[in-house]
Coordinates of C-alpha atoms and ligand atoms in Angstrom, one line a residue:
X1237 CA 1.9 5.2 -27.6
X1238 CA 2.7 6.7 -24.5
X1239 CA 4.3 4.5 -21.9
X1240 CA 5.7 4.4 -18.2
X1241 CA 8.8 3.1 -17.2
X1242 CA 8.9 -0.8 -16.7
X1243 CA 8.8 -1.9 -12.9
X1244 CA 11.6 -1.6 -11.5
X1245 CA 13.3 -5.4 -11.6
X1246 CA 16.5 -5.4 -10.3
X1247 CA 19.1 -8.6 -10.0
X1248 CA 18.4 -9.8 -6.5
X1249 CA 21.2 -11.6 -5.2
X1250 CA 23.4 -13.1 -2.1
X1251 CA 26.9 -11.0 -1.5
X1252 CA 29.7 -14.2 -1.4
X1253 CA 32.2 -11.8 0.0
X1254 CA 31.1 -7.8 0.9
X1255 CA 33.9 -7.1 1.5
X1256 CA 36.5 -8.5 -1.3
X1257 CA 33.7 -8.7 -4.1
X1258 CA 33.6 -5.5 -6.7
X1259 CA 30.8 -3.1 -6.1
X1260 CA 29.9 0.4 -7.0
X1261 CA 29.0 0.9 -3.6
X1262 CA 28.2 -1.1 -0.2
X1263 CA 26.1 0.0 2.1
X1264 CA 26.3 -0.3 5.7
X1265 CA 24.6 0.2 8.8
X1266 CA 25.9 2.1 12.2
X1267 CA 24.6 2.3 15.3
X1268 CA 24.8 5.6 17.2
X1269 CA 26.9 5.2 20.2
X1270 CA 30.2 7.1 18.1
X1271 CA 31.3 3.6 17.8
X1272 CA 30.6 0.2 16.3
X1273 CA 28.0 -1.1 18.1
X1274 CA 27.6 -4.5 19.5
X1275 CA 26.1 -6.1 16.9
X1276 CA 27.8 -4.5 13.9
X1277 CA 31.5 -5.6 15.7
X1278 CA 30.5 -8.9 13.3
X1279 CA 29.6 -6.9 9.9
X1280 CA 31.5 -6.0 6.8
X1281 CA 32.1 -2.3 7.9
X1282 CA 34.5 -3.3 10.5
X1283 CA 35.7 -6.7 8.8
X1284 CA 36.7 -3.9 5.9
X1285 CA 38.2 -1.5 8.9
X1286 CA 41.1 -3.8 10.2
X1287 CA 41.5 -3.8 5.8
X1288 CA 42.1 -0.1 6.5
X1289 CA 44.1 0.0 9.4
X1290 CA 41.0 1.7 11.1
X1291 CA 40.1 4.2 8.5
X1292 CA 36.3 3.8 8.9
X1293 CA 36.4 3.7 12.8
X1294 CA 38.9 6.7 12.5
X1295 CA 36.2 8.7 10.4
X1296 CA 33.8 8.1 13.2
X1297 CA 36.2 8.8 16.2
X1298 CA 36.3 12.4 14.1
X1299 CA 32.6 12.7 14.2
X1300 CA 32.7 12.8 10.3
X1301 CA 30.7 9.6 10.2
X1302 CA 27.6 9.8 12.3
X1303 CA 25.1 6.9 13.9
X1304 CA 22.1 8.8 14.1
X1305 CA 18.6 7.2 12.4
X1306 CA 18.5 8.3 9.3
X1307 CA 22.1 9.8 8.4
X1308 CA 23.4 8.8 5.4
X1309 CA 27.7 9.2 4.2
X1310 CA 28.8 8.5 1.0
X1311 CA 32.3 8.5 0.8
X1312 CA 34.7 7.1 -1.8
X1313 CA 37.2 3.5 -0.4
X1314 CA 40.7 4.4 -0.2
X1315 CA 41.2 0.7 -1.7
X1316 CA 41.9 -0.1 -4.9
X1317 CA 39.7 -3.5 -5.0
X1318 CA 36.4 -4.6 -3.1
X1319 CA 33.8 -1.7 -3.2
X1320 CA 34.4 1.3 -5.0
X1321 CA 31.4 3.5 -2.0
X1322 CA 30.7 3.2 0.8
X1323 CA 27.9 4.3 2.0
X1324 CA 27.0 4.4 5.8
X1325 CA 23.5 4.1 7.1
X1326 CA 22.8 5.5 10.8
X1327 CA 20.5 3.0 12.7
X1328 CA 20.3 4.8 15.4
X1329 CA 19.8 4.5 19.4
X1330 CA 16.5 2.9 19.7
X1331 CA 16.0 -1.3 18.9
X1332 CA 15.5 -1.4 15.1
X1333 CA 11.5 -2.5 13.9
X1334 CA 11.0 -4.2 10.3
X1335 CA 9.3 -0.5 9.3
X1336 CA 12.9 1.1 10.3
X1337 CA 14.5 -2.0 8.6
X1338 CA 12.2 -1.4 5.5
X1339 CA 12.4 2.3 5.6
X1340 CA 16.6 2.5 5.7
X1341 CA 16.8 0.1 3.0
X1342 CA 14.2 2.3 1.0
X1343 CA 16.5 5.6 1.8
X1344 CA 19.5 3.7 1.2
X1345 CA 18.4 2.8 -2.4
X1346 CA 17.1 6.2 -3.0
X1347 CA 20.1 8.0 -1.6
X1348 CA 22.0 6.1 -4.4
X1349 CA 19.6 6.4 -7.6
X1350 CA 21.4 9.7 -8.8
X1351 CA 24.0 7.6 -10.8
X1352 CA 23.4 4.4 -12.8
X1353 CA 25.2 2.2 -10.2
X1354 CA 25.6 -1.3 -11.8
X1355 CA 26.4 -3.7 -8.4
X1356 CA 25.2 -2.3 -4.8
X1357 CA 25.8 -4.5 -2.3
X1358 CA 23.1 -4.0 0.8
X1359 CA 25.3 -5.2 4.2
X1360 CA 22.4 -4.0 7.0
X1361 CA 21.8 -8.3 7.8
X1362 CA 24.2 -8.5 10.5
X1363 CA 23.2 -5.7 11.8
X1364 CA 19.4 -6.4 11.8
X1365 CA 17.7 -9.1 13.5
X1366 CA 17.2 -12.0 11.1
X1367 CA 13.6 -11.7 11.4
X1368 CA 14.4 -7.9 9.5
X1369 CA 15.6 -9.4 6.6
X1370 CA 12.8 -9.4 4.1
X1371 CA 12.1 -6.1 5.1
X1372 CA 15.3 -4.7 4.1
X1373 CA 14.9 -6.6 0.9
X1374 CA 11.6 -5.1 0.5
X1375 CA 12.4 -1.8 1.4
X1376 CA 15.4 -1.9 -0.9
X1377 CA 12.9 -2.9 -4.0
X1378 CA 10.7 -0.3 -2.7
X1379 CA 13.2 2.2 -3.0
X1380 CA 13.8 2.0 -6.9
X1381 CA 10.1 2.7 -7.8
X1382 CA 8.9 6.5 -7.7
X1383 CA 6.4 8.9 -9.3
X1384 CA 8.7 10.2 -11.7
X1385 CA 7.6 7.6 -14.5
X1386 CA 7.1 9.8 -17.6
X1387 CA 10.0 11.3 -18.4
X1388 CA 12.6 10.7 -21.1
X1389 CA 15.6 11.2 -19.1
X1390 CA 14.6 9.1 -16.0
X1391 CA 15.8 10.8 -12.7
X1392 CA 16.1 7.9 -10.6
X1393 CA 18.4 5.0 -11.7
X1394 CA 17.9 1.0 -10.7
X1395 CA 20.7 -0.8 -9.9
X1396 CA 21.2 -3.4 -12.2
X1397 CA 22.1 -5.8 -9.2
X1398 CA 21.5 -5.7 -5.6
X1399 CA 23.3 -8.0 -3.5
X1400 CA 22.5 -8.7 0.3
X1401 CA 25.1 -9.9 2.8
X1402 CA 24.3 -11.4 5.8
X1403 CA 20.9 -12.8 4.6
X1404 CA 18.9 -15.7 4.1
X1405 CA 17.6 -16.8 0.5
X1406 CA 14.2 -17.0 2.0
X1407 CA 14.2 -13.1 3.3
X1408 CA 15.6 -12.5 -0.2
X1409 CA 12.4 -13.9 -1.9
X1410 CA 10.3 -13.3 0.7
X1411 CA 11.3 -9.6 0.6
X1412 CA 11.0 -9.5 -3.4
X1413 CA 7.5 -10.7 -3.3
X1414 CA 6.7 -7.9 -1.2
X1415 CA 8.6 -4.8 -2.6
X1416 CA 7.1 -5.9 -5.9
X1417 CA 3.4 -6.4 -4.5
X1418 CA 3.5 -2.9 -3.0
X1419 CA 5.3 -1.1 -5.9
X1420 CA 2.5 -3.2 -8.5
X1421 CA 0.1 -0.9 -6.1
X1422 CA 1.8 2.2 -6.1
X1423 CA 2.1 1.8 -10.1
X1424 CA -1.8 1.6 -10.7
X1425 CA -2.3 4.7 -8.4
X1426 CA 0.5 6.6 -10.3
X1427 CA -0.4 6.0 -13.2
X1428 CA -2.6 9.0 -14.7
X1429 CA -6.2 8.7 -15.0
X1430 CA -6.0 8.4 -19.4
X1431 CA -4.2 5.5 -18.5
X1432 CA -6.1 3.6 -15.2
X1433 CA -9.9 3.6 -16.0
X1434 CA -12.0 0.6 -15.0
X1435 CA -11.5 -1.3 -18.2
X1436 CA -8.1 -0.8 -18.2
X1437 CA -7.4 -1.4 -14.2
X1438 CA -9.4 -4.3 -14.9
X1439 CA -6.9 -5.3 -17.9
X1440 CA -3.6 -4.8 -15.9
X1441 CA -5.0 -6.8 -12.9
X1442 CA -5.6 -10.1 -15.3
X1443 CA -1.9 -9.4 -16.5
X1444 CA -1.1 -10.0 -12.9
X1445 CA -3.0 -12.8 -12.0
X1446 CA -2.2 -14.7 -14.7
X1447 CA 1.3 -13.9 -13.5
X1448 CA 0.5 -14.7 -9.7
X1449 CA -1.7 -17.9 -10.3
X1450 CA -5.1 -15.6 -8.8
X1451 CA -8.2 -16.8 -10.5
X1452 CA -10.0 -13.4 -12.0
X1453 CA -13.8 -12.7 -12.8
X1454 CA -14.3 -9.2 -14.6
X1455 CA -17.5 -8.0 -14.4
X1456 CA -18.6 -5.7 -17.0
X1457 CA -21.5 -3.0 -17.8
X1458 CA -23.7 -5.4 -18.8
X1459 CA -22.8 -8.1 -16.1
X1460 CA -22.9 -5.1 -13.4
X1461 CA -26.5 -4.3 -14.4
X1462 CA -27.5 -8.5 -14.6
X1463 CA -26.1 -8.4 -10.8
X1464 CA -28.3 -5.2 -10.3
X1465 CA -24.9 -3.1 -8.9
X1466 CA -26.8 -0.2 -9.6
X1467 CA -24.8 1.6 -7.1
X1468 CA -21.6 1.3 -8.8
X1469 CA -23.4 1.9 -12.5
X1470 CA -24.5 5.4 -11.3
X1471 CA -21.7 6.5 -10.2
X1472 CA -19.7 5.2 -13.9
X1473 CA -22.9 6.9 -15.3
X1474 CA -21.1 9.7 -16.3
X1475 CA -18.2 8.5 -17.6
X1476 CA -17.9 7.3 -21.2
X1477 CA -15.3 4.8 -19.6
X1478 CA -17.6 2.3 -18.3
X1479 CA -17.6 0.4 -14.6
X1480 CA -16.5 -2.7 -13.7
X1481 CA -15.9 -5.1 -10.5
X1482 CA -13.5 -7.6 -10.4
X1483 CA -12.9 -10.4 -8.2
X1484 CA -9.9 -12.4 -7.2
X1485 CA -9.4 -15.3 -5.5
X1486 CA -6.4 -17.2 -4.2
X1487 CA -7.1 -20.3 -2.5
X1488 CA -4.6 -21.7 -0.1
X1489 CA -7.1 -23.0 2.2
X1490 CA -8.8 -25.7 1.7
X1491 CA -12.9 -25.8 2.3
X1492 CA -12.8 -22.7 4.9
X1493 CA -14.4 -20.1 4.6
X1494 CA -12.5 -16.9 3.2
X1495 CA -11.0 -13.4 4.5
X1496 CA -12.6 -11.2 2.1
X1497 CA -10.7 -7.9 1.5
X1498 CA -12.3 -5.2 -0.7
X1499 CA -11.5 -1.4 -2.4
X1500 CA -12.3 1.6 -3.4
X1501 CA -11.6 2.1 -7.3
X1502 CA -12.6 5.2 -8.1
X1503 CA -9.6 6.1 -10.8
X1504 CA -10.7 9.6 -11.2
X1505 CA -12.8 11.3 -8.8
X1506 CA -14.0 15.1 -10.0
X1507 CA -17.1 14.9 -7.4
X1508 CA -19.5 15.1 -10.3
X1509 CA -22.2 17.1 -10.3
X1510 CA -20.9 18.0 -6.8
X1511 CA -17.7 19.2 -8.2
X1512 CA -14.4 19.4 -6.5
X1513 CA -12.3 22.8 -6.6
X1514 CA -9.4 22.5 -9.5
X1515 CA -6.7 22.0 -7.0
X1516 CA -8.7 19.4 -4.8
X1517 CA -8.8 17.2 -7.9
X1518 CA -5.5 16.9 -8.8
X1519 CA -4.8 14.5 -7.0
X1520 CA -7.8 12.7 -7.6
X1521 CA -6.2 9.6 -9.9
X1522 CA -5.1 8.5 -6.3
X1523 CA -8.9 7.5 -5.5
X1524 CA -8.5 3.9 -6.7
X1525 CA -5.8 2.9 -4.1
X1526 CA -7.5 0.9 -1.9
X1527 CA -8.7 -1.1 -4.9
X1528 CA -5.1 -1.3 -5.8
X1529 CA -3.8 -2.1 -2.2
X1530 CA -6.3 -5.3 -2.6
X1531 CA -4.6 -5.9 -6.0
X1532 CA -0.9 -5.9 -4.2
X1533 CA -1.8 -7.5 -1.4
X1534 CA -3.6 -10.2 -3.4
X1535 CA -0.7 -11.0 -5.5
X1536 CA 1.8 -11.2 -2.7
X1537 CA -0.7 -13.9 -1.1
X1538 CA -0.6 -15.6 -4.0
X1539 CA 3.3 -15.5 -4.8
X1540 CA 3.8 -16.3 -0.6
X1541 CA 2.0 -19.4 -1.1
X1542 CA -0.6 -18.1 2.3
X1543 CA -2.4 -21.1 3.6
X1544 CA -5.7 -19.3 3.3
X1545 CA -8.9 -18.8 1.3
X1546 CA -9.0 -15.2 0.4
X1547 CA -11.0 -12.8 -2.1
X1548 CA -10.2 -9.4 -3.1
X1549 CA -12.9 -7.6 -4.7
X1550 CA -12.4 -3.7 -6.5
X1551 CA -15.1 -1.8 -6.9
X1552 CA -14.3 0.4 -10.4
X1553 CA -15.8 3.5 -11.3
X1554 CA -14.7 7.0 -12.8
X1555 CA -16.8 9.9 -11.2
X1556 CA -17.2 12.4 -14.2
X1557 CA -19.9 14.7 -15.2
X1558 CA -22.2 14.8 -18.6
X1559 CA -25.7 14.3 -19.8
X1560 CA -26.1 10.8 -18.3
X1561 CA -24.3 11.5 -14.7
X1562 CA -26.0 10.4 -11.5
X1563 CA -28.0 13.9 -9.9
X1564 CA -28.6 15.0 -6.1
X1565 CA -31.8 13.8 -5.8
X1566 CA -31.4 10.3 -7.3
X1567 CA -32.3 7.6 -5.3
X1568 CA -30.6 4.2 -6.2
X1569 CA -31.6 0.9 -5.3
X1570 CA -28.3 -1.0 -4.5
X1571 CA -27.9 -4.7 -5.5
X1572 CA -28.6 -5.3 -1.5
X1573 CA -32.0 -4.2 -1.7
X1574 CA -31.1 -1.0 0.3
X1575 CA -32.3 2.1 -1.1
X1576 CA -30.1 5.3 -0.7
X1577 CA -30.3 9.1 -1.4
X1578 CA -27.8 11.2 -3.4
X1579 CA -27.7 14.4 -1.8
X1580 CA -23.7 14.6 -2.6
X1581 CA -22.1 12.9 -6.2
X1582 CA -18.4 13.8 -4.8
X1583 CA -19.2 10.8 -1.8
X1584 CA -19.2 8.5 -4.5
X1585 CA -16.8 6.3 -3.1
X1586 CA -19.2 4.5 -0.6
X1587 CA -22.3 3.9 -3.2
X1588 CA -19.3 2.2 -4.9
X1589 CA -18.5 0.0 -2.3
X1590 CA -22.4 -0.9 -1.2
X1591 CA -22.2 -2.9 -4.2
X1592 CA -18.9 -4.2 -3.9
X1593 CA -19.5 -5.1 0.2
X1594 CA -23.0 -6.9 -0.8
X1595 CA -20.9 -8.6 -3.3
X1596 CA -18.3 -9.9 -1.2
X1597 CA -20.7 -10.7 1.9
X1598 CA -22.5 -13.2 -0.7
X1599 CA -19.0 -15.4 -0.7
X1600 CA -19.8 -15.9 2.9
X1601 CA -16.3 -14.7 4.2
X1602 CA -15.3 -15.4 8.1
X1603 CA -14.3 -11.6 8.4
X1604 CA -14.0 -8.7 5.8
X1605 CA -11.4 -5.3 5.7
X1606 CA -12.2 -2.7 3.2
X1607 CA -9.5 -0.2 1.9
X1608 CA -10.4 3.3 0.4
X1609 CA -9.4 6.9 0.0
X1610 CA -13.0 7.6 1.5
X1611 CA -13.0 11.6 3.5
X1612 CA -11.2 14.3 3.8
X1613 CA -12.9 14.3 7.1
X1614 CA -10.5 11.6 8.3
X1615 CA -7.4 13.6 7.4
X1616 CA -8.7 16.4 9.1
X1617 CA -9.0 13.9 12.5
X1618 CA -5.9 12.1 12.0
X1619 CA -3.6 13.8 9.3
X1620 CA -2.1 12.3 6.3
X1621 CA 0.2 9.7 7.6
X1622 CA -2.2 7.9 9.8
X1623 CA -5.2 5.7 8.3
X1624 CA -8.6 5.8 10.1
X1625 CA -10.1 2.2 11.5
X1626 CA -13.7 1.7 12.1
X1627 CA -15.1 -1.7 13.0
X1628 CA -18.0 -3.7 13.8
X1629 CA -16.6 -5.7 15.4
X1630 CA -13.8 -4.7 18.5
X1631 CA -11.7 -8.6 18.7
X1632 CA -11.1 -8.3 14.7
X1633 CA -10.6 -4.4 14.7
X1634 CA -8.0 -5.3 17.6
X1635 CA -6.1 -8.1 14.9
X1636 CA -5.4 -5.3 12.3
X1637 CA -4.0 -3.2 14.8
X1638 CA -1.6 -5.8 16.1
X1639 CA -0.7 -6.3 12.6
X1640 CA -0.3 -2.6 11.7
X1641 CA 2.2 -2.8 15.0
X1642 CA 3.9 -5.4 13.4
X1643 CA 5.1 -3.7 10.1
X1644 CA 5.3 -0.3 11.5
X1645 CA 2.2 1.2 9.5
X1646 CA 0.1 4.1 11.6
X1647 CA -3.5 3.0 12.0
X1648 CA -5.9 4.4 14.8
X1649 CA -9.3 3.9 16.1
X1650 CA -12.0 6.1 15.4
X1651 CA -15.5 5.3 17.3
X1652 CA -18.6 3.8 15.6
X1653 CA -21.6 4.7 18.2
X1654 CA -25.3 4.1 17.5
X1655 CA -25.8 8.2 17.4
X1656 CA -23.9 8.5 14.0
X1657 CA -26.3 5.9 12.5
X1658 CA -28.8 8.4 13.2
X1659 CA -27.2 11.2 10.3
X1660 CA -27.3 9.3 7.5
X1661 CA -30.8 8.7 7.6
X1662 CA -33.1 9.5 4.7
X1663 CA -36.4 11.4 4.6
X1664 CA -37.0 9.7 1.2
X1665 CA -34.7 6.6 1.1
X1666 CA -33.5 4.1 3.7
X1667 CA -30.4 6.1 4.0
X1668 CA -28.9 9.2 2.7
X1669 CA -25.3 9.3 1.2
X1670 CA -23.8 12.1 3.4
X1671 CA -24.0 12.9 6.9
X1672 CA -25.5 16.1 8.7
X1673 CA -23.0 18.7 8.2
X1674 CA -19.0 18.0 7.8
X1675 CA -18.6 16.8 11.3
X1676 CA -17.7 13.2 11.7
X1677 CA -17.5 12.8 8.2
X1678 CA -15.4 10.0 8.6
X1679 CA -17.3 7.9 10.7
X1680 CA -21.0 8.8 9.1
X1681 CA -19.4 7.4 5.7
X1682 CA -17.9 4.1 7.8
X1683 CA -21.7 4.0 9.2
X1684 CA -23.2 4.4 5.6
X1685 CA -20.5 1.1 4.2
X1686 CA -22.1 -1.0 7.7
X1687 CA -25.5 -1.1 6.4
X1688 CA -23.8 -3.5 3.7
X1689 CA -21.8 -6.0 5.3
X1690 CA -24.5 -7.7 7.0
X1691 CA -23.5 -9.8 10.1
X1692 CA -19.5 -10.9 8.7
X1693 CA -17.3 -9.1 11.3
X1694 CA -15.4 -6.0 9.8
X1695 CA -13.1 -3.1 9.6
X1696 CA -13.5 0.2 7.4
X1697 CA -10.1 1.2 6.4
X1698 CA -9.7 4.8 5.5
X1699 CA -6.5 5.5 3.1
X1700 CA -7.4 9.0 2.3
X1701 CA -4.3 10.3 4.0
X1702 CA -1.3 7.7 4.0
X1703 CA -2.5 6.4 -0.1
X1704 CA -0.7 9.0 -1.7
X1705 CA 1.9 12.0 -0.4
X1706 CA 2.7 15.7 -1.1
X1707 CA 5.9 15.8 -1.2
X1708 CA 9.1 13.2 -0.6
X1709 CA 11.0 11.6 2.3
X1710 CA 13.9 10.5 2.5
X1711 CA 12.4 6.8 2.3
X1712 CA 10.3 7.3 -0.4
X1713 CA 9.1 9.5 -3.1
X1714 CA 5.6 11.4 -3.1
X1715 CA 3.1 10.1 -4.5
X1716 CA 1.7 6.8 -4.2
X1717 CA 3.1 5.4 -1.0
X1718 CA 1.5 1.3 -1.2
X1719 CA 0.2 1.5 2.6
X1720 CA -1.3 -0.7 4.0
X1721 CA 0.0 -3.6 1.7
X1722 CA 2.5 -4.7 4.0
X1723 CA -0.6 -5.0 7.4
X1724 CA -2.6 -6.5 5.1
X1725 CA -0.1 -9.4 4.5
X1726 CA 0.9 -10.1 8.0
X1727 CA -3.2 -9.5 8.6
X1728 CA -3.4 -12.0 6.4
X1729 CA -0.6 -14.5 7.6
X1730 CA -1.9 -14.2 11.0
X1731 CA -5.3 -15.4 10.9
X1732 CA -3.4 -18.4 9.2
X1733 CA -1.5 -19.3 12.5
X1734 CA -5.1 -18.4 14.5
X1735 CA -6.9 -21.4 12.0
X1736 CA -4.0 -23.9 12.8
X1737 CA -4.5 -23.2 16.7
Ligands
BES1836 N1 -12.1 10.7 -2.8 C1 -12.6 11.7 -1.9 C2 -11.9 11.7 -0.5 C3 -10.5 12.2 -0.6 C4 -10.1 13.5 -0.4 C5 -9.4 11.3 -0.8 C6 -8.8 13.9 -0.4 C7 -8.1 11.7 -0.8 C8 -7.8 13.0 -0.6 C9 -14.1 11.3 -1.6 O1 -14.8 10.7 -2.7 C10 -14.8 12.6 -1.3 O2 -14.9 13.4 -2.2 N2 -15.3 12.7 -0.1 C11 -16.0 13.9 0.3 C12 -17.2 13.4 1.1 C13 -18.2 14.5 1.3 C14 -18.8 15.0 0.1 C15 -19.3 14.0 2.3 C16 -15.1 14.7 1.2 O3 -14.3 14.1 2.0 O4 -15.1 15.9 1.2
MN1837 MN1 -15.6 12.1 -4.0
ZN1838 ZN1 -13.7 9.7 -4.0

């Protein structure tokens, strides 16, 4: 049976000795100034240069060895013992961030994954503020998983080991817990559709919280229609792979009440009736990635040990066509009571998630963030690196984008006035499922999801454009990028210190 690679697992370890200790190749960071800066005057790079007599500080006097963000020298040691690479990282002028931290790492890893390299040793601690750390372990784990996952010759090697100088055990599993959350996410969304329907999704995500310790509820066909998710049933209607809804829970917290975090699982979106164009479908495995950010972000909660209630609920459905698809027309009565109008099967993704929302609201949470690769429309406002925000509520809208800030993930406010509840109204049903027209698709679809959250404070997360990437960067591969994971963890970690105030 076909089959992807395994998940990239490699040895994590603490360096004794960078310097001394045999290694295929260490990598290590410089700062841009022509010199060693400052803070790297203590690393392994110039520990290794009074080795040399000053061969690496030499190099860089030349101006063959460069500081700037991003640059990356391989070059082989002239000693016989110790490493047998080196490989300098530029860090750059500006004051390092964890998503520069992460994203070096990440590039470092990748930079290396043309040979099968057996012992890398990852030196950028020292030169990194300790509170860095996990995300260059994170970064680094990040930085073995790609999209290439089906071939028989695999392009990309793992390191066996990794080993980090100049780093705390905690950052090291700390850091592990998190590349392996986000790459657990960018698997499902890579993954091809034959492979990630509902059932399935459903099927790897018990794997997982078995593993994690989450406690998992799997709602079926027949459970869906008991619950009366007839939103999420008609848009599965077409698909001999059937629906589903799952729901996790981790509870770290004690009686509170939970954070609630819900997705968009749409694992193949064809628009339907509605149909998309060939070539804007290709892509369209990707539309289960906010249901798989919840997944990721759920198991790293879990595996962190986070002091907090939380639920993460998916929403599954595969959009296809055939004799028993959901029509234009159709008007469905949605398990809140709500009644809405299909005039468009392709915006499939929010009748998903009326069901999904109305499920999660009935667990009472304190506040509630939804994840899904909703509109084009938002790409066309914000491109395809930045995800859309739209709240009901400012003071929590104003807590994801301090966490965004945090981990270095591009978020950005898009407005949620009374006059775009006024598109989505229906001459037939309470509301219709697309706007007036293409303009402010983004926010007319955030406006059709509030009619379901009732009064628990919220924020719309639109992934359409960061979820999944054209083409590579240096820092990571195209395809499935995991974003989102990472703000959802310190999101997450944060309201923990706000309930202990
Ligand atoms: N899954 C798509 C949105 C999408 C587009 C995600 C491109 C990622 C990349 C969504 O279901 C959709 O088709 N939205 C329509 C809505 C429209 C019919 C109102 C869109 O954006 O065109
Ligand atoms: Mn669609
Ligand atoms: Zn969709």
């Amino acid at each position: 049976m076909l089959e992807s690679l395994p998940l990239p697992s490699p040895k994590l370890t603490l360096a004794a000795n960078p310097v001394t200790d045999a290694a295929d190749v260490i990598v290590v960071g410089l700062a841009e100034d022509g010199s060693l800066s400052p803070t790297s005057e203590k690393t392994s790079l110039s520990e290794f240069d009074k080795a040399t007599n000053g061969w690496i500080t030499g190099l860089i006097k030349n101006g063959q060895i460069r500081g700037k963000q991003g640059e990356m020298t391989l070059i082989a040691s002239p000693l016989t013992s110790g490493p047998t690479m080196f490989l300098v990282v530029g860090l750059g002028k500006k004051a390092p961030s964890r998503a520069t931290a992460f994203d070096l790492a990440s590039a470092a890893i990748r930079k290396l994954s043309d040979r099968n390299r057996k012992r890398v040793v990852v030196a950028l601690g020292q030169s990194l503020p300790d509170e860095m750390h996990d995300s260059i372990v994170a970064g680094s784990i990040y930085g073995c998983e790609g999209q290439a996952i089906y071939q028989a010759e695999p392009s990309a090697n793992v390191p066996t080991e990794i080993a980090f100088a100049g780093i705390q055990q905690t950052a090291i599993t700390r850091g592990e817990i998190i590349g392996k959350s986000i790459n657990h996410t960018r698997r499902l969304v890579n993954e091809p559709p034959a492979m990630i329907y509902p059932e399935s999704f459903a099927t790897r995500v018990t794997e997982i919280a078995k593993e994690s310790g989450l406690q998992i509820e799997v709602w079926d066909e027949a459970k869906l229609e008991a619950e009366g998710c007839r939103g999420i049933l008609a848009v599965g209607a077409g698909s001999s792979a059937k629906p589903r809804l799952v729901i996790l829970k981790h509870n770290g917290g004690g009686n509170e009440a939970p954070i609630a975090i819900v997705g968009k699982g749409v694992t193949f979106d064809s628009g339907g009736l509605s149909i998309k164009p060939s070539d804007g479908m290709i892509d369209m495995k990707c539309d289960m990635a906010g249901a798989a950010t919840v997944v990721g972000t759920m198991r790293a909660i879990a595996e962190l040990g986070v002091k907090q209630n939380v639920i993460g609920l998916c929403g599954l459905a595969e959009n296809m066509i055939s004799g028993s698809c959901y029509k234009l027309g159709d008007v469905i009565e949605t398990r809140s009571g709500k009644t809405i109008e299909i005039l468009n099967t392709d915006a499939e993704g929010r009748v998903v998630l009326a069901d999904t929302l109305d499920v999660a609201i009935q667990h009472s949470p304190r506040s509630m963030i939804d994840l899904a690769t909703l509109t084009g429309a938002c790409m066309v406002a914000l491109g395809n690196e930045v995800a859309g925000l739209m709240p009901n509520d400012a003071p929590l809208c104003e807590t994801v984008e301090v966490a965004a800030e945090q981990e270095g993930e591009l978020v950005w406010q898009l407005p949620m006035f009374d006059l775009y509840d006024e598109k989505i109204k229906s001459k037939i049903a309470d509301i219709k499922n697309v706007g007036e027209g293409r303009w402010g698709g983004a926010i007319t679809a955030a406006k059709f999801l509030e009619n379901f959250v009732g009064d628990v404070p919220w924020v719309h997360i639109d992934i359409a454009g960061p979820a999944f990437a054209d083409s590579p960067k240096p820092h990571r591969d195209a395809g499935a990028t995991g974003v989102m994971v990472r703000t959802l963890i310190r999101w997450i970690e944060n309201a923990s210190i706000e309930s202990t105030r």
